[in-house]
PDB file of C-alpha atoms and ligand atoms in Angstrom:
ATOM      1  CA  MET A  12       0.222   0.014   0.083  1.00 68.00           C
ATOM      2  CA  SER A  13       1.240   3.490  -0.410  1.00 80.00           C
ATOM      3  CA  LEU A  14      -0.238   7.294  -0.666  1.00 94.00           C
ATOM      4  CA  GLU A  15      -2.447   7.743  -3.154  1.00 97.00           C
ATOM      5  CA  THR A  16      -2.993  11.577  -4.073  1.00 98.00           C
ATOM      6  CA  ALA A  17      -5.637  13.180  -6.032  1.00 98.00           C
ATOM      7  CA  ILE A  18      -5.328  16.524  -7.509  1.00 98.00           C
ATOM      8  CA  HIS A  19      -8.509  18.408  -8.402  1.00 98.00           C
ATOM      9  CA  ALA A  20      -9.151  21.552 -10.073  1.00 98.00           C
ATOM     10  CA  ASP A  21     -10.480  23.775  -6.850  1.00 98.00           C
ATOM     11  CA  ALA A  22     -11.484  23.475  -4.082  1.00 98.00           C
ATOM     12  CA  GLU A  23     -15.561  22.313  -4.664  1.00 98.00           C
ATOM     13  CA  SER A  24     -14.326  20.170  -7.366  1.00 98.00           C
ATOM     14  CA  ALA A  25     -12.056  18.426  -4.567  1.00 98.00           C
ATOM     15  CA  ALA A  26     -14.953  18.518  -2.039  1.00 98.00           C
ATOM     16  CA  GLU A  27     -17.017  16.458  -4.549  1.00 98.00           C
ATOM     17  CA  ALA A  28     -14.372  13.794  -4.772  1.00 98.00           C
ATOM     18  CA  ALA A  29     -14.066  13.364  -1.435  1.00 98.00           C
ATOM     19  CA  VAL A  30     -17.924  12.662  -0.496  1.00 98.00           C
ATOM     20  CA  ASP A  31     -17.905  10.257  -3.827  1.00 98.00           C
ATOM     21  CA  ARG A  32     -14.961   8.465  -2.044  1.00 98.00           C
ATOM     22  CA  LEU A  33     -16.353   8.409   0.657  1.00 98.00           C
ATOM     23  CA  GLU A  34     -19.866   7.838  -0.750  1.00 98.00           C
ATOM     24  CA  GLU A  35     -18.178   4.524  -2.295  1.00 98.00           C
ATOM     25  CA  TRP A  36     -16.179   3.514   0.287  1.00 98.00           C
ATOM     26  CA  GLY A  37     -19.329   3.627   2.691  1.00 98.00           C
ATOM     27  CA  ARG A  38     -21.645   1.803   0.490  1.00 98.00           C
ATOM     28  CA  ALA A  39     -18.501  -1.419   0.171  1.00 98.00           C
ATOM     29  CA  ALA A  40     -18.820  -1.506   4.317  1.00 97.00           C
ATOM     30  CA  LEU A  41     -21.837  -1.152   4.990  1.00 98.00           C
ATOM     31  CA  GLU A  42     -22.315  -4.275   2.327  1.00 98.00           C
ATOM     32  CA  GLU A  43     -20.004  -6.469   3.480  1.00 96.00           C
ATOM     33  CA  ARG A  44     -20.136  -5.436   7.602  1.00 95.00           C
ATOM     34  CA  GLY A  45     -23.216  -3.862   7.631  1.00 96.00           C
ATOM     35  CA  ARG A  46     -21.507  -0.914   9.724  1.00 96.00           C
ATOM     36  CA  TRP A  47     -19.023   2.233   9.191  1.00 98.00           C
ATOM     37  CA  VAL A  48     -16.753   3.488  11.696  1.00 98.00           C
ATOM     38  CA  LEU A  49     -15.160   6.743  10.399  1.00 98.00           C
ATOM     39  CA  SER A  50     -13.216   9.497  12.879  1.00 98.00           C
ATOM     40  CA  LEU A  51     -13.886  12.876  11.400  1.00 98.00           C
ATOM     41  CA  ALA A  52     -11.515  15.463  10.750  1.00 98.00           C
ATOM     42  CA  GLY A  53     -11.814  19.108  12.689  1.00 97.00           C
ATOM     43  CA  GLY A  54     -10.806  22.902  11.517  1.00 95.00           C
ATOM     44  CA  ARG A  55     -12.294  24.833   8.545  1.00 96.00           C
ATOM     45  CA  THR A  56     -11.326  22.362   5.268  1.00 97.00           C
ATOM     46  CA  PRO A  57     -13.954  19.564   5.617  1.00 98.00           C
ATOM     47  CA  GLU A  58     -16.588  21.778   6.420  1.00 98.00           C
ATOM     48  CA  ALA A  59     -17.285  22.222   2.772  1.00 98.00           C
ATOM     49  CA  VAL A  60     -17.088  18.207   2.180  1.00 98.00           C
ATOM     50  CA  TYR A  61     -19.567  17.313   5.428  1.00 98.00           C
ATOM     51  CA  ARG A  62     -21.664  20.249   4.110  1.00 98.00           C
ATOM     52  CA  ARG A  63     -21.923  18.627   0.403  1.00 98.00           C
ATOM     53  CA  TRP A  64     -21.930  15.433   2.059  1.00 98.00           C
ATOM     54  CA  GLY A  65     -25.088  15.815   3.992  1.00 98.00           C
ATOM     55  CA  GLU A  66     -26.294  17.193   1.084  1.00 98.00           C
ATOM     56  CA  VAL A  67     -26.171  14.283  -1.309  1.00 98.00           C
ATOM     57  CA  THR A  68     -25.736  11.241   0.428  1.00 98.00           C
ATOM     58  CA  THR A  69     -27.615   8.575   0.158  1.00 98.00           C
ATOM     59  CA  LEU A  70     -25.752   6.126   2.421  1.00 98.00           C
ATOM     60  CA  ALA A  71     -27.443   4.438   5.685  1.00 97.00           C
ATOM     61  CA  TRP A  72     -26.676   6.643   8.138  1.00 98.00           C
ATOM     62  CA  ARG A  73     -28.196   4.562  10.807  1.00 98.00           C
ATOM     63  CA  ASP A  74     -25.401   2.220  10.479  1.00 98.00           C
ATOM     64  CA  ILE A  75     -22.557   4.594  10.738  1.00 98.00           C
ATOM     65  CA  ALA A  76     -20.664   5.444  13.899  1.00 98.00           C
ATOM     66  CA  LEU A  77     -18.685   9.035  14.040  1.00 98.00           C
ATOM     67  CA  LEU A  78     -16.050   9.275  16.112  1.00 98.00           C
ATOM     68  CA  TYR A  79     -13.817  12.193  16.216  1.00 98.00           C
ATOM     69  CA  GLY A  80      -9.723  12.511  15.273  1.00 98.00           C
ATOM     70  CA  ASP A  81      -9.460  14.970  17.365  1.00 98.00           C
ATOM     71  CA  GLU A  82     -10.743  17.872  19.672  1.00 98.00           C
ATOM     72  CA  ARG A  83     -10.350  21.598  21.353  1.00 98.00           C
ATOM     73  CA  CYS A  84     -11.109  21.577  24.857  1.00 98.00           C
ATOM     74  CA  VAL A  85     -14.059  24.307  24.379  1.00 98.00           C
ATOM     75  CA  PRO A  86     -17.898  23.083  24.684  1.00 97.00           C
ATOM     76  CA  PRO A  87     -19.546  22.023  21.726  1.00 97.00           C
ATOM     77  CA  HIS A  88     -21.118  25.215  21.202  1.00 97.00           C
ATOM     78  CA  HIS A  89     -18.047  27.260  21.158  1.00 98.00           C
ATOM     79  CA  PRO A  90     -16.937  28.295  17.586  1.00 97.00           C
ATOM     80  CA  ASP A  91     -13.875  26.595  17.886  1.00 97.00           C
ATOM     81  CA  SER A  92     -15.960  23.122  18.289  1.00 98.00           C
ATOM     82  CA  ASN A  93     -14.798  20.555  16.461  1.00 98.00           C
ATOM     83  CA  HIS A  94     -18.172  18.683  16.964  1.00 98.00           C
ATOM     84  CA  GLY A  95     -19.956  21.846  16.803  1.00 98.00           C
ATOM     85  CA  MET A  96     -18.903  22.409  13.177  1.00 98.00           C
ATOM     86  CA  VAL A  97     -19.434  18.739  12.634  1.00 98.00           C
ATOM     87  CA  ALA A  98     -23.351  19.117  13.767  1.00 98.00           C
ATOM     88  CA  GLY A  99     -23.782  22.420  11.554  1.00 98.00           C
ATOM     89  CA  ALA A 100     -22.329  21.077   8.435  1.00 98.00           C
ATOM     90  CA  LEU A 101     -23.424  17.689   8.118  1.00 98.00           C
ATOM     91  CA  LEU A 102     -25.208  16.276  10.758  1.00 98.00           C
ATOM     92  CA  ALA A 103     -28.216  18.883  10.993  1.00 98.00           C
ATOM     93  CA  ARG A 104     -28.275  17.784   6.589  1.00 98.00           C
ATOM     94  CA  LEU A 105     -28.897  13.670   7.619  1.00 98.00           C
ATOM     95  CA  ALA A 106     -32.643  12.810   7.971  1.00 96.00           C
ATOM     96  CA  VAL A 107     -31.603   9.408   9.652  1.00 96.00           C
ATOM     97  CA  PRO A 108     -28.979  10.435  12.391  1.00 97.00           C
ATOM     98  CA  PRO A 109     -25.859   8.451  13.030  1.00 98.00           C
ATOM     99  CA  ARG A 110     -24.278   7.289  15.680  1.00 98.00           C
ATOM    100  CA  VAL A 111     -21.931  10.367  16.794  1.00 98.00           C
ATOM    101  CA  TYR A 112     -19.648  10.102  19.590  1.00 98.00           C
ATOM    102  CA  PRO A 113     -17.843  13.406  20.513  1.00 98.00           C
ATOM    103  CA  MET A 114     -15.127  14.024  22.950  1.00 98.00           C
ATOM    104  CA  ALA A 115     -15.619  15.734  25.870  1.00 98.00           C
ATOM    105  CA  GLY A 116     -14.099  18.778  24.895  1.00 97.00           C
ATOM    106  CA  GLU A 117     -16.259  20.894  27.524  1.00 97.00           C
ATOM    107  CA  HIS A 118     -14.515  18.360  30.330  1.00 96.00           C
ATOM    108  CA  ALA A 119     -12.601  20.350  32.491  1.00 96.00           C
ATOM    109  CA  ASP A 120      -9.950  17.559  33.054  1.00 98.00           C
ATOM    110  CA  PRO A 121      -9.056  17.111  29.665  1.00 98.00           C
ATOM    111  CA  GLU A 122      -6.421  14.017  31.034  1.00 98.00           C
ATOM    112  CA  ARG A 123      -9.790  12.265  32.073  1.00 98.00           C
ATOM    113  CA  ALA A 124     -11.550  13.132  28.853  1.00 98.00           C
ATOM    114  CA  ALA A 125      -9.412  11.713  26.836  1.00 98.00           C
ATOM    115  CA  ARG A 126      -9.286   8.480  28.983  1.00 98.00           C
ATOM    116  CA  ASP A 127     -13.169   8.203  29.000  1.00 98.00           C
ATOM    117  CA  TYR A 128     -12.631   8.631  25.137  1.00 98.00           C
ATOM    118  CA  GLU A 129     -10.397   5.606  25.100  1.00 98.00           C
ATOM    119  CA  ALA A 130     -13.586   3.765  27.106  1.00 97.00           C
ATOM    120  CA  VAL A 131     -15.588   4.571  24.053  1.00 98.00           C
ATOM    121  CA  LEU A 132     -13.139   3.620  21.499  1.00 98.00           C
ATOM    122  CA  GLU A 133     -12.966   0.110  23.231  1.00 97.00           C
ATOM    123  CA  GLU A 134     -16.541   0.469  23.235  1.00 97.00           C
ATOM    124  CA  VAL A 135     -17.465   1.178  19.826  1.00 97.00           C
ATOM    125  CA  LEU A 136     -14.055  -0.873  18.175  1.00 97.00           C
ATOM    126  CA  GLY A 137     -13.427  -3.438  20.617  1.00 86.00           C
ATOM    127  CA  PRO A 138      -9.901  -3.858  22.032  1.00 81.00           C
ATOM    128  CA  ASP A 139      -8.420  -4.556  18.899  1.00 84.00           C
ATOM    129  CA  GLY A 140     -10.678  -2.946  16.691  1.00 93.00           C
ATOM    130  CA  ALA A 141     -10.003  -0.138  14.108  1.00 97.00           C
ATOM    131  CA  ILE A 142     -11.748   2.837  12.524  1.00 98.00           C
ATOM    132  CA  ASP A 143     -12.489   2.284   9.052  1.00 98.00           C
ATOM    133  CA  ILE A 144     -11.589   5.645   7.785  1.00 98.00           C
ATOM    134  CA  ALA A 145      -9.406   8.524   9.459  1.00 98.00           C
ATOM    135  CA  LEU A 146     -10.714  11.693   7.789  1.00 99.00           C
ATOM    136  CA  LEU A 147      -7.547  14.097   8.542  1.00 98.00           C
ATOM    137  CA  GLY A 148      -6.018  17.568   7.747  1.00 98.00           C
ATOM    138  CA  ILE A 149      -2.834  18.705   8.001  1.00 98.00           C
ATOM    139  CA  GLY A 150      -1.594  21.858   9.288  1.00 98.00           C
ATOM    140  CA  THR A 151       0.761  24.501   7.986  1.00 98.00           C
ATOM    141  CA  ASP A 152       3.475  23.235  10.558  1.00 98.00           C
ATOM    142  CA  GLY A 153       2.766  20.015   9.205  1.00 98.00           C
ATOM    143  CA  HIS A 154       0.882  18.896  12.296  1.00 98.00           C
ATOM    144  CA  THR A 155      -2.654  16.576  12.002  1.00 98.00           C
ATOM    145  CA  ALA A 156      -5.384  15.618  14.108  1.00 98.00           C
ATOM    146  CA  SER A 157      -3.806  17.961  17.287  1.00 98.00           C
ATOM    147  CA  LEU A 158      -0.409  16.111  16.823  1.00 98.00           C
ATOM    148  CA  PHE A 159       1.897  18.525  16.870  1.00 98.00           C
ATOM    149  CA  PRO A 160       5.706  19.249  16.142  1.00 98.00           C
ATOM    150  CA  GLY A 161       7.880  17.753  18.869  1.00 98.00           C
ATOM    151  CA  SER A 162       4.634  16.742  21.234  1.00 97.00           C
ATOM    152  CA  PRO A 163       5.012  13.927  23.446  1.00 96.00           C
ATOM    153  CA  ALA A 164       2.195  12.330  22.251  1.00 97.00           C
ATOM    154  CA  LEU A 165       3.810  11.516  19.089  1.00 98.00           C
ATOM    155  CA  GLY A 166       5.776   8.561  20.671  1.00 96.00           C
ATOM    156  CA  GLU A 167       2.944   7.194  22.673  1.00 96.00           C
ATOM    157  CA  SER A 168       2.771   3.897  21.512  1.00 93.00           C
ATOM    158  CA  SER A 169       0.169   2.422  24.280  1.00 96.00           C
ATOM    159  CA  ARG A 170      -2.729   5.000  24.513  1.00 98.00           C
ATOM    160  CA  ARG A 171      -5.369   5.341  21.861  1.00 97.00           C
ATOM    161  CA  CYS A 172      -6.436   9.299  23.014  1.00 98.00           C
ATOM    162  CA  VAL A 173      -4.540  11.621  24.754  1.00 98.00           C
ATOM    163  CA  ALA A 174      -4.789  15.173  25.984  1.00 98.00           C
ATOM    164  CA  THR A 175      -2.664  17.539  24.533  1.00 98.00           C
ATOM    165  CA  ARG A 176      -1.421  21.577  24.396  1.00 97.00           C
ATOM    166  CA  ALA A 177      -1.546  23.422  20.462  1.00 97.00           C
ATOM    167  CA  PRO A 178       1.394  25.508  20.052  1.00 97.00           C
ATOM    168  CA  ASP A 179      -0.890  28.386  21.757  1.00 96.00           C
ATOM    169  CA  GLY A 180      -0.761  26.512  24.708  1.00 97.00           C
ATOM    170  CA  ARG A 181      -4.888  25.582  24.624  1.00 98.00           C
ATOM    171  CA  PRO A 182      -5.615  22.252  25.545  1.00 98.00           C
ATOM    172  CA  ARG A 183      -6.887  19.220  22.601  1.00 98.00           C
ATOM    173  CA  LEU A 184      -7.588  15.651  22.799  1.00 98.00           C
ATOM    174  CA  THR A 185      -6.630  13.576  20.083  1.00 98.00           C
ATOM    175  CA  LEU A 186      -6.133  10.234  19.000  1.00 98.00           C
ATOM    176  CA  THR A 187      -2.597   8.852  18.950  1.00 98.00           C
ATOM    177  CA  LEU A 188      -0.869   8.058  15.637  1.00 98.00           C
ATOM    178  CA  ALA A 189      -0.859   4.371  16.631  1.00 98.00           C
ATOM    179  CA  GLU A 190      -4.675   4.777  16.554  1.00 98.00           C
ATOM    180  CA  LEU A 191      -4.508   6.478  13.290  1.00 98.00           C
ATOM    181  CA  ARG A 192      -1.954   4.298  11.705  1.00 98.00           C
ATOM    182  CA  ARG A 193      -4.348   1.221  12.790  1.00 97.00           C
ATOM    183  CA  ALA A 194      -7.397   2.435  10.763  1.00 98.00           C
ATOM    184  CA  ARG A 195      -8.059   0.818   7.690  1.00 97.00           C
ATOM    185  CA  ARG A 196      -7.347   3.879   5.748  1.00 98.00           C
ATOM    186  CA  ARG A 197      -6.260   7.667   5.858  1.00 98.00           C
ATOM    187  CA  VAL A 198      -7.974  10.431   3.934  1.00 98.00           C
ATOM    188  CA  PHE A 199      -6.183  13.771   4.176  1.00 98.00           C
ATOM    189  CA  LEU A 200      -8.120  16.651   3.291  1.00 98.00           C
ATOM    190  CA  ALA A 201      -6.017  20.020   1.622  1.00 98.00           C
ATOM    191  CA  VAL A 202      -6.971  22.967  -0.236  1.00 98.00           C
ATOM    192  CA  GLY A 203      -5.618  26.188  -0.571  1.00 98.00           C
ATOM    193  CA  GLU A 204      -2.056  27.973  -1.464  1.00 98.00           C
ATOM    194  CA  GLY A 205      -1.312  28.277   1.890  1.00 98.00           C
ATOM    195  CA  LYS A 206      -1.068  24.319   2.491  1.00 98.00           C
ATOM    196  CA  ARG A 207       1.419  24.284  -0.600  1.00 98.00           C
ATOM    197  CA  GLU A 208       4.818  24.090   0.781  1.00 98.00           C
ATOM    198  CA  ILE A 209       3.684  22.075   3.887  1.00 98.00           C
ATOM    199  CA  LEU A 210       2.228  19.463   1.521  1.00 98.00           C
ATOM    200  CA  ARG A 211       5.803  19.715  -0.497  1.00 98.00           C
ATOM    201  CA  ARG A 212       7.785  19.240   2.382  1.00 98.00           C
ATOM    202  CA  VAL A 213       5.819  16.481   3.919  1.00 98.00           C
ATOM    203  CA  VAL A 214       5.747  14.194   1.029  1.00 98.00           C
ATOM    204  CA  LEU A 215       8.541  14.957  -0.853  1.00 97.00           C
ATOM    205  CA  GLY A 216      10.867  16.384   1.357  1.00 97.00           C
ATOM    206  CA  ASP A 217      13.517  15.273   4.085  1.00 97.00           C
ATOM    207  CA  ALA A 218      11.412  12.504   6.297  1.00 97.00           C
ATOM    208  CA  ASP A 219      11.409  13.986   9.961  1.00 98.00           C
ATOM    209  CA  PRO A 220       7.794  13.219  11.562  1.00 98.00           C
ATOM    210  CA  VAL A 221       8.646  14.366  14.611  1.00 98.00           C
ATOM    211  CA  ARG A 222       9.004  18.030  12.707  1.00 98.00           C
ATOM    212  CA  TYR A 223       6.191  16.961  10.716  1.00 98.00           C
ATOM    213  CA  PRO A 224       3.574  14.662  12.388  1.00 98.00           C
ATOM    214  CA  ALA A 225       1.812  14.713   9.467  1.00 98.00           C
ATOM    215  CA  GLN A 226       4.535  12.229   7.723  1.00 98.00           C
ATOM    216  CA  ALA A 227       4.051   9.593  10.099  1.00 98.00           C
ATOM    217  CA  LEU A 228       0.784   8.729   8.185  1.00 98.00           C
ATOM    218  CA  LEU A 229       1.538  10.268   4.669  1.00 98.00           C
ATOM    219  CA  ARG A 230       4.848   8.502   4.403  1.00 97.00           C
ATOM    220  CA  ASP A 231       4.004   5.110   5.852  1.00 97.00           C
ATOM    221  CA  GLU A 232       4.305   2.930   3.012  1.00 96.00           C
ATOM    222  CA  THR A 233       2.598  -0.176   4.985  1.00 97.00           C
ATOM    223  CA  LEU A 234      -0.335   2.109   5.157  1.00 97.00           C
ATOM    224  CA  GLU A 235      -3.505   2.874   2.622  1.00 97.00           C
ATOM    225  CA  THR A 236      -3.588   6.464   3.018  1.00 98.00           C
ATOM    226  CA  HIS A 237      -5.240   9.150   0.664  1.00 98.00           C
ATOM    227  CA  LEU A 238      -4.635  12.650  -0.369  1.00 98.00           C
ATOM    228  CA  ILE A 239      -7.545  14.555  -1.648  1.00 98.00           C
ATOM    229  CA  CYS A 240      -6.120  18.459  -2.598  1.00 98.00           C
ATOM    230  CA  ASP A 241      -7.530  21.145  -5.119  1.00 98.00           C
ATOM    231  CA  ARG A 242      -4.744  22.258  -7.345  1.00 98.00           C
ATOM    232  CA  GLU A 243      -3.639  25.578  -5.139  1.00 98.00           C
ATOM    233  CA  ALA A 244      -2.344  23.233  -2.463  1.00 98.00           C
ATOM    234  CA  GLY A 245      -1.081  20.280  -4.522  1.00 98.00           C
ATOM    235  CA  ALA A 246       0.939  22.324  -7.150  1.00 98.00           C
ATOM    236  CA  GLY A 247       4.504  21.292  -5.049  1.00 96.00           C
ATOM    237  CA  LEU A 248       3.480  17.757  -6.278  1.00 97.00           C
ATOM    238  CA  GLN A 249       3.538  17.237  -9.697  1.00 86.00           C
TER     239      GLN A 249
HETATM  240  C1  6PG B 304      -8.256  20.658  14.259  1.00 61.08           C
HETATM  241  C2  6PG B 304      -7.930  19.614  13.065  1.00 61.08           C
HETATM  242  C3  6PG B 304      -6.409  19.963  12.608  1.00 61.08           C
HETATM  243  C4  6PG B 304      -7.045  20.617  11.307  1.00 61.08           C
HETATM  244  C5  6PG B 304      -5.470  21.330  10.989  1.00 61.08           C
HETATM  245  C6  6PG B 304      -6.056  22.080   9.349  1.00 61.08           C
HETATM  246  O1  6PG B 304      -8.800  20.386  15.219  1.00 61.08           O
HETATM  247  O2  6PG B 304      -8.006  21.974  13.873  1.00 61.08           O
HETATM  248  O3  6PG B 304      -8.107  18.444  13.508  1.00 61.08           O
HETATM  249  O4  6PG B 304      -5.741  18.896  12.671  1.00 61.08           O
HETATM  250  O5  6PG B 304      -6.831  19.295  10.222  1.00 61.08           O
HETATM  251  O6  6PG B 304      -5.584  22.264  11.753  1.00 61.08           O
HETATM  252  O7  6PG B 304      -6.929  22.956   9.722  1.00 61.08           O
HETATM  253  P1  6PG B 304      -7.758  23.723   8.264  1.00 61.08           P
HETATM  254  O8  6PG B 304      -8.419  22.580   7.904  1.00 61.08           O
HETATM  255  O9  6PG B 304      -8.324  24.545   9.282  1.00 61.08           O
HETATM  256  O10 6PG B 304      -6.522  24.300   7.649  1.00 61.08           O
END
């Protein structure tokens, strides 16, 4: 397996292509196993994908479980909440709701919230179970989920979810690289000129996954990983 990169003319066609692939993978999983478990990416990029997905999907969402790849330690109604973004962009458009498992961003103790989410992962996936698709973004510093450059969390091999801090010091919750590696498939979404240089560095530059955590997934040949981007973000890859 390796990295499959798809570069589309613009952000809108990249979002359409991402939804088409998700519908294709979802249909196959539901036909084969009767269930489909995703972890969702936060930030701004996936919002357009979630919105379009909610508008066009034909999947049986009652058989789908939505986890989160990470969350900011804020309440769901806070503008920075990933769950709040997903609720507005995707969930509000689904006629039949999926099972949704938000991380407890509002919890006063992020460490406790991370442990609680590990219990959720155990309940939803089982002790050795794997997420079917981990949707991910990439920051301009090369982070993914809330796994930031130089973070102690990068070396975590036994935990499935941990509390971390963003470079601005704000607390976050994140699935670990070990959990994201265990997923059957990873799908990175990136659009805009602002991601051009980091995509080039991460995909083609020197390997330094502590400095560029997204490399730990995008450059692991043993994993099936997809990168869906627009021409502005992917120009450095062609
Ligand atoms: C988050 C995300 C994070 C995001 C990147 C890119 O909670 O912020 O999980 O990893 O994917 O920071 O964010 P944008 O899509 O906003 O550029």
